[in-house]
Coordinates of C-alpha atoms in Angstrom, one line a residue:
Chain A
M1 CA 0.0 0.0 0.0
S2 CA 1.4 3.3 -1.0
L3 CA 1.8 6.1 1.5
F4 CA 0.5 8.7 -0.8
D5 CA -2.7 8.9 -2.8
T6 CA -1.6 8.9 -6.5
D7 CA -5.0 9.2 -8.1
E8 CA -5.5 12.0 -10.6
L9 CA -7.5 14.9 -9.3
V10 CA -10.0 16.5 -11.5
I11 CA -10.7 20.2 -10.8
N12 CA -13.0 22.5 -12.5
M13 CA -11.8 26.0 -13.4
G14 CA -14.5 28.4 -14.5
P15 CA -16.9 29.3 -16.1
Q16 CA -16.9 32.1 -13.5
H17 CA -13.2 32.6 -12.9
P18 CA -11.5 36.0 -12.9
S19 CA -8.6 35.0 -15.1
T20 CA -10.4 33.1 -17.8
H21 CA -11.4 36.4 -19.5
G22 CA -15.1 35.6 -19.7
V23 CA -17.1 32.5 -19.4
L24 CA -14.6 29.8 -20.2
R25 CA -14.5 26.5 -18.3
V26 CA -11.5 24.3 -18.2
V27 CA -11.7 20.9 -16.6
L28 CA -8.2 20.1 -15.5
R29 CA -6.8 16.6 -14.6
L30 CA -4.0 17.0 -12.2
D31 CA -1.2 14.9 -10.8
G32 CA -0.2 16.9 -7.8
E33 CA 0.4 20.4 -9.2
R34 CA 1.0 19.2 -12.7
V35 CA -1.6 19.3 -15.4
V36 CA -1.9 15.9 -17.2
G37 CA -4.9 16.7 -19.3
A38 CA -7.5 19.4 -19.9
D39 CA -10.9 19.6 -21.5
V40 CA -12.0 23.0 -22.6
V41 CA -15.7 23.7 -22.4
I42 CA -17.1 26.6 -24.4
G43 CA -20.4 27.8 -25.6
Y44 CA -21.6 29.8 -22.6
L45 CA -21.8 33.0 -24.6
H46 CA -23.2 31.4 -27.8
R47 CA -25.7 33.9 -29.3
G48 CA -26.0 32.3 -32.7
I49 CA -24.6 35.2 -34.6
E50 CA -24.1 33.0 -37.7
K51 CA -27.7 32.0 -37.7
L52 CA -28.9 35.5 -36.9
S53 CA -26.9 36.9 -39.8
E54 CA -28.8 34.6 -42.2
H55 CA -31.9 36.6 -41.2
R56 CA -30.5 40.1 -41.3
D57 CA -29.9 42.2 -44.4
W58 CA -26.4 42.8 -45.5
Q59 CA -25.9 46.2 -43.9
Q60 CA -27.4 45.1 -40.6
I61 CA -24.8 42.4 -40.2
V62 CA -22.1 45.1 -39.6
M63 CA -23.7 45.6 -36.2
L64 CA -23.6 41.9 -35.4
T65 CA -19.9 41.7 -36.2
D66 CA -19.2 44.4 -33.5
R67 CA -20.5 41.9 -30.9
M68 CA -18.1 39.1 -31.8
D69 CA -14.7 40.4 -30.8
Y70 CA -16.0 43.2 -28.7
V71 CA -12.6 44.6 -27.8
S72 CA -11.7 44.9 -31.4
A73 CA -14.9 45.7 -33.3
A74 CA -13.3 47.7 -36.1
T75 CA -11.3 44.7 -37.5
S76 CA -14.4 42.5 -37.4
N77 CA -16.3 45.3 -39.3
L78 CA -13.4 45.5 -41.8
G79 CA -13.3 41.7 -42.4
Y80 CA -17.0 41.5 -43.0
C81 CA -17.2 44.5 -45.3
E82 CA -14.3 43.4 -47.4
T83 CA -15.8 40.0 -47.9
V84 CA -19.0 41.4 -49.2
E85 CA -17.0 43.9 -51.4
K86 CA -15.1 40.9 -52.8
L87 CA -18.3 39.1 -53.5
M88 CA -19.8 42.1 -55.2
Q89 CA -16.5 43.3 -56.8
I90 CA -16.9 46.8 -55.4
E91 CA -13.9 49.0 -55.6
V92 CA -13.3 51.0 -52.4
P93 CA -11.8 54.5 -52.7
R94 CA -8.2 54.9 -51.7
R95 CA -9.0 57.4 -48.9
A96 CA -11.5 54.9 -47.4
R97 CA -8.9 52.2 -47.5
Y98 CA -6.3 54.4 -45.8
I99 CA -8.7 55.4 -43.0
R100 CA -9.7 51.7 -42.6
T101 CA -6.0 50.9 -42.2
I102 CA -5.6 53.6 -39.5
L103 CA -8.7 52.4 -37.7
S104 CA -7.5 48.8 -37.7
E105 CA -4.1 49.6 -36.4
L106 CA -5.5 51.9 -33.7
Q107 CA -7.8 48.9 -32.9
R108 CA -4.8 46.6 -32.8
I109 CA -3.0 48.8 -30.3
A110 CA -6.2 49.1 -28.1
S111 CA -6.7 45.3 -28.2
H112 CA -3.0 44.6 -27.4
N113 CA -3.2 47.1 -24.6
L114 CA -6.2 45.3 -23.1
W115 CA -4.4 42.0 -23.6
L116 CA -1.2 43.2 -21.9
G117 CA -3.0 44.7 -19.0
T118 CA -5.1 41.7 -18.2
H119 CA -2.4 39.2 -19.0
A120 CA 0.1 40.9 -16.6
M121 CA -2.6 41.2 -13.9
D122 CA -3.3 37.4 -14.2
I123 CA 0.3 36.8 -13.5
G124 CA 0.4 39.3 -10.6
A125 CA 1.7 42.6 -12.1
M126 CA -1.1 45.0 -11.2
T127 CA 0.6 48.3 -12.3
V128 CA 0.8 47.5 -16.0
F129 CA -3.0 47.1 -16.1
L130 CA -3.5 50.7 -15.0
Y131 CA -0.9 52.0 -17.5
N132 CA -2.4 50.1 -20.4
F133 CA -5.9 51.3 -19.7
R134 CA -4.7 54.8 -19.5
E135 CA -3.5 54.6 -23.1
R136 CA -6.4 52.5 -24.3
E137 CA -8.8 55.2 -23.1
L138 CA -7.1 57.7 -25.5
I139 CA -7.8 55.3 -28.4
L140 CA -11.4 54.9 -27.3
D141 CA -11.7 58.7 -27.3
L142 CA -10.4 58.8 -30.9
F143 CA -13.0 56.2 -31.9
E144 CA -15.7 58.1 -30.1
E145 CA -14.9 61.2 -32.0
F146 CA -14.9 59.3 -35.3
C147 CA -18.1 57.2 -35.0
G148 CA -19.7 58.1 -31.7
A149 CA -19.2 54.8 -30.0
R150 CA -16.5 53.5 -27.6
L151 CA -16.9 49.8 -27.9
T152 CA -19.3 48.6 -30.6
Y153 CA -18.3 50.9 -33.4
S154 CA -20.0 49.8 -36.6
S155 CA -17.3 51.9 -38.0
M156 CA -17.4 50.6 -41.6
R157 CA -20.0 50.2 -44.3
I158 CA -20.0 48.0 -47.4
G159 CA -18.1 50.0 -50.0
G160 CA -16.4 52.4 -47.6
L161 CA -17.0 54.2 -44.4
P162 CA -20.2 55.7 -42.9
L163 CA -18.6 59.2 -42.9
D164 CA -15.4 61.0 -43.4
I165 CA -13.0 61.7 -40.5
P166 CA -13.8 64.9 -38.5
S167 CA -11.5 67.9 -39.1
G168 CA -8.5 67.8 -36.9
W169 CA -8.8 64.0 -36.2
A170 CA -5.8 63.1 -38.2
R171 CA -3.7 65.5 -36.1
K172 CA -5.0 64.0 -32.9
V173 CA -4.0 60.6 -34.1
S174 CA -0.5 61.8 -34.9
A175 CA -0.3 63.3 -31.4
F176 CA -1.5 60.0 -29.9
C177 CA 1.3 58.2 -31.9
D178 CA 3.9 60.5 -30.5
L179 CA 2.6 60.1 -27.0
F180 CA 2.2 56.3 -27.2
E181 CA 5.7 55.8 -28.5
T182 CA 7.0 57.2 -25.2
K183 CA 4.7 54.8 -23.2
I184 CA 5.9 51.6 -24.7
P185 CA 9.3 51.8 -22.9
E186 CA 7.3 52.2 -19.6
Y187 CA 5.7 48.8 -20.2
E188 CA 9.1 47.3 -21.1
D189 CA 10.6 48.8 -17.9
L190 CA 7.9 47.1 -15.9
L191 CA 8.1 43.7 -17.5
T192 CA 10.7 42.8 -20.1
H193 CA 13.6 42.5 -17.6
N194 CA 11.5 41.8 -14.6
R195 CA 12.8 38.7 -13.0
I196 CA 9.4 37.5 -11.8
W197 CA 7.8 38.1 -15.2
K198 CA 10.6 36.1 -16.9
E199 CA 10.4 33.2 -14.4
R200 CA 6.6 33.0 -15.0
T201 CA 6.7 33.2 -18.8
R202 CA 10.0 31.8 -20.2
N203 CA 10.0 28.2 -21.3
I204 CA 6.3 27.9 -20.5
G205 CA 3.9 26.6 -23.1
V206 CA 6.6 26.1 -25.7
I207 CA 5.3 25.1 -29.1
S208 CA 7.4 24.7 -32.3
G209 CA 6.4 26.5 -35.5
A210 CA 5.3 23.3 -37.4
D211 CA 3.2 22.2 -34.5
A212 CA 1.7 25.6 -34.1
I213 CA 0.6 25.7 -37.8
A214 CA -0.8 22.1 -37.5
I215 CA -2.9 22.9 -34.4
G216 CA -4.3 26.0 -36.0
L217 CA -2.6 28.8 -34.2
T218 CA -2.5 32.1 -36.0
G219 CA -1.6 35.7 -35.2
P220 CA 0.9 36.6 -32.4
P221 CA 0.9 33.1 -30.9
L222 CA 2.0 31.6 -34.2
R223 CA 4.6 34.4 -34.8
G224 CA 6.0 33.8 -31.4
S225 CA 7.0 30.4 -32.6
G226 CA 9.0 31.9 -35.4
V227 CA 6.6 31.6 -38.3
P228 CA 6.4 34.8 -40.3
R229 CA 2.7 34.5 -41.2
D230 CA 0.8 37.7 -41.3
V231 CA -2.3 38.1 -43.5
R232 CA -1.4 41.8 -43.8
K233 CA 1.8 40.8 -45.7
D234 CA 0.8 37.5 -47.3
E235 CA -2.5 38.6 -48.7
P236 CA -2.6 42.4 -48.4
Y237 CA -6.0 43.9 -47.9
A238 CA -7.2 47.5 -47.1
A239 CA -4.1 49.6 -47.9
Y240 CA -1.4 47.5 -46.3
D241 CA 0.4 46.9 -49.6
E242 CA 1.3 50.6 -49.7
F243 CA 3.1 50.7 -46.3
D244 CA 6.5 49.6 -45.0
F245 CA 6.3 47.5 -41.9
D246 CA 8.0 44.4 -40.4
V247 CA 6.4 41.2 -39.1
P248 CA 8.1 40.6 -35.8
I249 CA 8.7 36.9 -35.0
G250 CA 9.9 35.1 -31.9
S251 CA 12.2 32.2 -31.6
A252 CA 11.5 30.2 -28.5
G253 CA 7.7 29.9 -29.0
D254 CA 7.0 30.4 -25.3
I255 CA 4.8 32.9 -23.4
Y256 CA 7.6 35.4 -23.2
D257 CA 8.2 35.4 -27.0
R258 CA 4.5 36.0 -27.6
Y259 CA 4.7 38.9 -25.3
L260 CA 7.8 40.3 -27.1
V261 CA 6.0 39.9 -30.5
R262 CA 3.0 41.9 -29.4
L263 CA 5.1 44.7 -27.9
E264 CA 7.0 45.0 -31.2
E265 CA 3.6 45.0 -33.0
F266 CA 2.8 48.2 -31.0
R267 CA 5.7 49.9 -32.8
Q268 CA 4.9 48.5 -36.2
S269 CA 1.3 49.6 -35.8
L270 CA 2.5 53.2 -35.0
R271 CA 4.7 53.0 -38.1
I272 CA 1.8 52.1 -40.3
I273 CA -0.5 54.8 -38.8
R274 CA 2.1 57.5 -39.3
Q275 CA 2.6 56.5 -43.0
A276 CA -1.1 56.4 -43.5
I277 CA -1.7 59.8 -41.9
A278 CA 1.2 61.4 -43.9
G279 CA 0.0 60.0 -47.2
L280 CA -3.8 60.3 -46.6
P281 CA -5.3 60.9 -50.0
E282 CA -8.2 63.2 -50.7
G283 CA -11.4 61.9 -52.3
P284 CA -14.7 60.2 -51.4
V285 CA -14.9 57.6 -48.7
V286 CA -17.7 55.5 -50.2
G287 CA -17.4 53.6 -53.5
K288 CA -20.2 53.0 -56.0
V289 CA -22.5 50.9 -54.0
P290 CA -26.0 49.9 -55.3
R291 CA -28.8 51.1 -53.0
L292 CA -30.0 47.5 -52.6
I293 CA -27.2 45.2 -51.7
K294 CA -27.6 41.9 -53.4
P295 CA -24.4 40.1 -54.3
P296 CA -24.6 37.7 -57.3
A297 CA -24.9 34.0 -56.5
G298 CA -21.6 32.6 -55.3
E299 CA -19.4 32.0 -52.3
T300 CA -16.1 33.3 -51.1
Y301 CA -13.7 33.2 -48.2
H302 CA -11.8 36.3 -47.2
A303 CA -9.3 36.6 -44.3
I304 CA -7.8 39.6 -42.5
E305 CA -5.3 39.8 -39.7
S306 CA -7.3 40.7 -36.5
P307 CA -5.3 41.5 -33.4
K308 CA -5.9 37.8 -32.4
G309 CA -5.0 36.1 -35.6
E310 CA -6.6 35.2 -38.9
L311 CA -10.2 36.3 -39.0
G312 CA -12.0 34.7 -41.9
F313 CA -15.4 35.1 -43.3
F314 CA -17.0 32.5 -45.6
I315 CA -20.1 34.0 -47.1
V316 CA -22.5 32.4 -49.6
S317 CA -25.1 34.4 -51.5
D318 CA -28.0 32.9 -53.4
G319 CA -28.2 36.0 -55.6
R320 CA -31.8 36.8 -55.1
S321 CA -32.7 37.4 -51.4
N322 CA -31.4 40.4 -49.4
V323 CA -29.8 38.2 -46.7
P324 CA -26.7 36.0 -46.9
Y325 CA -27.6 32.4 -47.6
R326 CA -24.7 31.2 -45.4
F327 CA -22.6 33.4 -43.1
R328 CA -19.7 31.7 -41.5
V329 CA -17.0 33.3 -39.3
R330 CA -13.6 31.7 -38.8
P331 CA -12.8 33.2 -35.4
P332 CA -9.1 33.4 -34.5
S333 CA -9.9 33.1 -30.8
F334 CA -11.8 29.8 -31.3
C335 CA -9.0 28.2 -33.3
N336 CA -6.2 29.5 -31.0
L337 CA -8.0 28.3 -27.9
Q338 CA -8.0 24.8 -29.4
A339 CA -4.3 24.7 -28.7
L340 CA -4.7 25.3 -24.9
P341 CA -4.8 21.6 -23.8
R342 CA -1.7 20.9 -25.8
L343 CA 0.1 24.0 -24.4
I344 CA -0.6 23.4 -20.7
K345 CA 0.1 19.7 -20.6
G346 CA 2.9 19.1 -18.1
H347 CA 2.9 22.6 -16.6
L348 CA 1.7 23.8 -13.2
V349 CA -1.8 24.9 -12.4
A350 CA -0.5 28.4 -11.9
D351 CA 0.7 28.4 -15.5
V352 CA -2.8 27.8 -16.8
V353 CA -3.9 31.4 -16.3
A354 CA -0.7 32.6 -17.8
M355 CA -1.3 30.4 -20.9
I356 CA -4.9 31.5 -21.3
G357 CA -3.7 35.1 -21.2
S358 CA -0.9 34.5 -23.7
I359 CA -3.1 33.2 -26.4
D360 CA -5.4 36.3 -26.0
I361 CA -9.0 35.1 -26.4
V362 CA -12.2 36.9 -26.3
L363 CA -15.1 34.7 -25.5
G364 CA -17.6 36.7 -27.5
E365 CA -15.7 35.6 -30.5
V366 CA -15.0 32.0 -29.4
D367 CA -18.7 31.3 -28.9
R368 CA -20.3 33.9 -31.3
Chain B
M1 CA -44.3 40.2 -52.9
G2 CA -45.8 37.5 -55.2
V3 CA -45.1 33.8 -55.0
N4 CA -41.9 32.8 -53.2
P5 CA -39.4 31.2 -55.6
A6 CA -38.3 27.7 -54.9
P7 CA -35.4 27.5 -52.5
P8 CA -32.0 27.3 -54.1
A9 CA -30.7 23.8 -54.8
G10 CA -27.0 24.5 -54.6
P11 CA -24.3 27.0 -55.3
P12 CA -23.5 27.9 -58.9
D13 CA -19.8 26.6 -58.7
P14 CA -18.9 28.3 -62.0
P15 CA -16.1 26.7 -64.1
P16 CA -13.0 28.9 -64.4
P17 CA -12.8 31.3 -67.4
A18 CA -10.8 29.8 -70.3
D19 CA -8.1 32.5 -70.3
L20 CA -7.2 31.9 -66.6
S21 CA -4.3 29.7 -65.7
V22 CA -5.1 27.0 -63.3
P23 CA -2.9 26.9 -60.1
G24 CA 0.0 24.5 -60.4
F25 CA -1.0 22.1 -57.7
I26 CA -4.3 21.0 -59.4
S27 CA -3.1 19.0 -62.4
P28 CA -0.5 16.9 -60.3
L29 CA -3.4 16.1 -58.0
Q30 CA -5.6 15.1 -60.9
S31 CA -2.9 12.8 -62.3
A32 CA -1.9 11.3 -58.9
L33 CA -5.5 10.6 -57.9
P34 CA -7.6 10.3 -61.1
D35 CA -11.4 10.6 -60.7
A36 CA -11.0 12.1 -57.1
V37 CA -11.7 15.7 -58.2
T38 CA -15.1 15.8 -59.8
Q39 CA -15.1 19.6 -60.5
V40 CA -12.9 22.6 -60.4
S41 CA -14.5 26.0 -60.1
Y42 CA -13.5 29.6 -59.7
W43 CA -15.3 32.6 -58.4
V44 CA -14.0 36.1 -57.4
G45 CA -10.5 34.9 -57.0
D46 CA -11.2 31.7 -55.0
W47 CA -10.4 28.3 -56.4
T48 CA -12.6 25.4 -55.4
M49 CA -12.2 21.7 -55.9
I50 CA -15.2 19.4 -55.4
V51 CA -14.1 16.0 -54.3
A52 CA -15.7 12.6 -54.1
T53 CA -16.4 11.9 -50.4
N54 CA -14.7 8.5 -50.3
R55 CA -11.5 10.0 -51.8
L56 CA -11.4 13.0 -49.5
L57 CA -8.7 11.7 -47.2
D58 CA -6.4 10.7 -50.1
V59 CA -6.9 14.2 -51.6
M60 CA -6.2 15.9 -48.3
R61 CA -3.0 13.9 -47.7
H62 CA -1.8 14.7 -51.1
L63 CA -2.5 18.4 -50.7
R64 CA -0.7 18.3 -47.3
T65 CA 2.4 16.5 -48.5
A66 CA 3.0 17.3 -52.2
Q67 CA 5.8 19.8 -52.7
E68 CA 3.9 22.1 -55.1
A69 CA 0.8 22.2 -52.8
S70 CA 2.1 21.9 -49.2
F71 CA -1.1 23.1 -47.6
D72 CA 0.0 22.9 -44.1
A73 CA -2.8 24.9 -42.5
C74 CA -6.5 24.0 -42.4
C75 CA -8.0 27.4 -41.6
D76 CA -11.6 26.5 -41.6
V77 CA -14.1 23.7 -41.9
T78 CA -17.7 24.6 -42.4
A79 CA -20.8 23.4 -44.1
T80 CA -23.7 24.9 -46.1
D81 CA -27.2 23.4 -46.2
W82 CA -29.1 23.1 -49.5
P83 CA -32.2 21.2 -48.5
P84 CA -33.8 20.6 -51.9
R85 CA -30.7 18.7 -53.1
A86 CA -30.4 15.0 -52.4
E87 CA -26.8 15.4 -51.1
R88 CA -28.0 18.4 -49.1
F89 CA -24.8 19.5 -47.4
D90 CA -21.6 21.0 -48.8
V91 CA -18.8 20.5 -46.4
S92 CA -16.0 23.0 -47.3
Y93 CA -12.4 23.1 -46.1
A94 CA -10.4 26.4 -46.4
L95 CA -6.7 25.4 -46.8
F96 CA -3.7 27.7 -46.8
S97 CA 0.0 27.0 -47.5
T98 CA 2.4 29.0 -45.3
R99 CA 5.2 28.1 -47.8
H100 CA 3.6 29.1 -51.1
R101 CA 1.1 31.5 -49.6
H102 CA -1.8 30.2 -51.7
R103 CA -5.3 29.1 -50.8
V104 CA -7.8 26.6 -52.0
R105 CA -11.2 25.4 -51.0
V106 CA -12.1 21.8 -51.0
K107 CA -15.7 20.7 -50.9
V108 CA -17.5 17.5 -50.5
R109 CA -21.2 16.8 -50.9
V110 CA -23.0 14.6 -48.4
A111 CA -26.5 13.5 -47.8
D112 CA -28.3 13.8 -44.4
S113 CA -26.6 11.6 -41.8
Q114 CA -23.9 10.4 -44.3
A115 CA -20.5 10.5 -42.6
V116 CA -17.5 12.5 -43.8
P117 CA -14.0 11.1 -43.2
S118 CA -12.4 13.2 -40.5
V119 CA -9.2 15.1 -41.5
T120 CA -8.0 15.4 -37.9
S121 CA -5.2 12.9 -38.8
V122 CA -4.0 15.3 -41.5
W123 CA -4.5 18.6 -39.6
P124 CA -5.1 18.5 -35.8
S125 CA -6.6 21.9 -36.2
A126 CA -9.7 20.4 -37.8
N127 CA -10.7 18.9 -34.4
W128 CA -12.9 21.7 -33.0
L129 CA -13.9 22.9 -36.4
E130 CA -15.4 19.5 -37.3
R131 CA -17.0 19.3 -33.9
E132 CA -18.7 22.6 -34.7
V133 CA -20.0 21.3 -38.0
F134 CA -21.3 18.2 -36.2
D135 CA -23.0 20.4 -33.6
M136 CA -24.5 22.9 -36.0
F137 CA -25.4 20.7 -39.0
G138 CA -25.5 17.1 -37.6
I139 CA -22.9 15.8 -40.0
P140 CA -21.0 12.9 -38.4
F141 CA -17.3 12.7 -39.0
D142 CA -15.7 9.2 -39.3
G143 CA -12.6 8.7 -37.3
H144 CA -12.9 11.9 -35.3
P145 CA -11.2 11.4 -31.9
D146 CA -13.8 13.3 -29.8
L147 CA -17.0 14.0 -31.6
R148 CA -19.2 15.9 -29.2
R149 CA -21.3 19.1 -29.4
I150 CA -19.1 22.1 -28.8
L151 CA -21.2 25.3 -28.7
M152 CA -24.7 24.0 -27.9
P153 CA -25.4 22.2 -24.6
D154 CA -24.8 18.4 -24.8
E155 CA -28.5 17.5 -24.4
W156 CA -29.7 19.9 -27.1
Q157 CA -31.9 18.6 -29.8
G158 CA -31.7 19.5 -33.5
H159 CA -28.9 21.3 -35.3
P160 CA -29.3 25.1 -35.4
Q161 CA -27.6 25.9 -38.7
R162 CA -29.8 23.7 -40.8
K163 CA -32.2 25.6 -42.9
D164 CA -35.2 23.9 -41.5
Y165 CA -34.3 24.8 -38.0
P166 CA -36.3 27.9 -37.0
L167 CA -34.5 31.1 -36.0
E168 CA -36.5 31.3 -32.8
G169 CA -35.2 27.9 -31.6
P170 CA -37.2 24.9 -30.5
G171 CA -40.2 27.1 -29.6
E172 CA -42.7 27.1 -26.9
M173 CA -42.2 23.6 -25.7
L174 CA -38.7 24.4 -24.4
L175 CA -39.9 27.5 -22.5
E176 CA -43.1 26.0 -21.1
N177 CA -42.0 22.5 -20.3
P178 CA -38.3 22.0 -20.5
M179 CA -38.4 18.5 -19.0
D180 CA -40.6 17.2 -21.7
W181 CA -38.4 18.7 -24.3
L182 CA -35.4 17.0 -22.8
R183 CA -37.1 13.7 -22.6
L184 CA -37.8 13.7 -26.3
R185 CA -34.1 13.1 -26.8
Y186 CA -34.2 9.8 -25.0
E187 CA -37.7 8.5 -25.9
P188 CA -38.0 8.3 -29.7

């Protein structure tokens, strides 16, 4: 008879847990402190957005895409509008494409700010959260001035934008870029060489590039493993083919590298915004769009790089009704979350929250 | 409004225009696995291959391993329901190659309750995506390691993304008498 009980212990984490970033439930099988297996249970926030969209007309769906990844609504709007434009072969004016690029990059900074703040707070660094939310607030102010909303923007329309940017807005964006550039070193001072941060994140959740592709990771978690895959470079959309920027990649494929990749993406986003502001062309912001949107019968898949990874839309039109026949979203959070059991296997329970943070999920998008 | 037209019986899947060059990975696939690809179509920049269901795994393994294809990422698995058609579902796979940076869509057509071979052995990323298709359309996947519902509750009845499933959900019975509604699942 053995002295110690060697049975596996099954514990339930979530769905109401402060560090699961929403209603995510993870059933952990533990051997002592080590995780030997995990089952991820999702669906608590399922609102049937795909089914709903098949009963809303094409313009109304923009509003539903806000509610998927609710911390980065602008990129969801962009992905949807571009897919419909591709289906209808609408040409978007250059000015609208530039403004869309600025909005998406501001959104990426806001989303990464929220990610960094909450991720650091999960691991125990409270200060970073306050710093990040200070800067995120400025971006929300910019969005509020552009479209009147602070979270669910509905900031794009099929064929362009709902309205042109207000006067003086471009100057405020430039001022924000200058300010934000001085704030990135503050985050780095707090974390990059912080011994506790490094102990908690280095060599945790290591995944090789080939494994990461096979399991479906995209976005910063994939680039942290050294794969230079970025939809903005590989299949340029909006106006990304007109700007210079680099795709930062990591080497170790651990939580720390995913953190470094996202910090560098802050700088690259600023670079893109500055080029777009400097070269902002004049002209209309809406293309030639028919009053009644009714794409010809056919189907298409179009992907963009959301802050979380590859956000794809697969839309089927039957060519005669004013609703999509099939509306499918390929949510990056859903596909990245699939890697969680693989990543936490063999690590400690305390690392589970660090891992959930490092893949950056939004449950509104996972469950739709 | 007038008379409602008959529901559509399938996507157009138009053939590629004659002056367009076909991507380089398609003809090696057709010569390696003759008769597997039943149709090649092109629409607004997307190439689609329609494949016989029983040859799906061979085609997918070829696309994954062949040098000129090397589709190492399975981005998306989804389905479309076309009720008037005998093979009512289109299951479509969105593939991407990180090496060549090209995409293709592979589709199979299946009838109600006809199983599709699972591609989880080729791309582990298909695991949750196939579970979602099973959950939302009720299409079973052969050889899937863990075929359970994923977004809807385990005891749910029906498959919400089917065209004959009402938008309002199962209706008054669920609201008024949830126990009876649950029991239906176990007492046919």
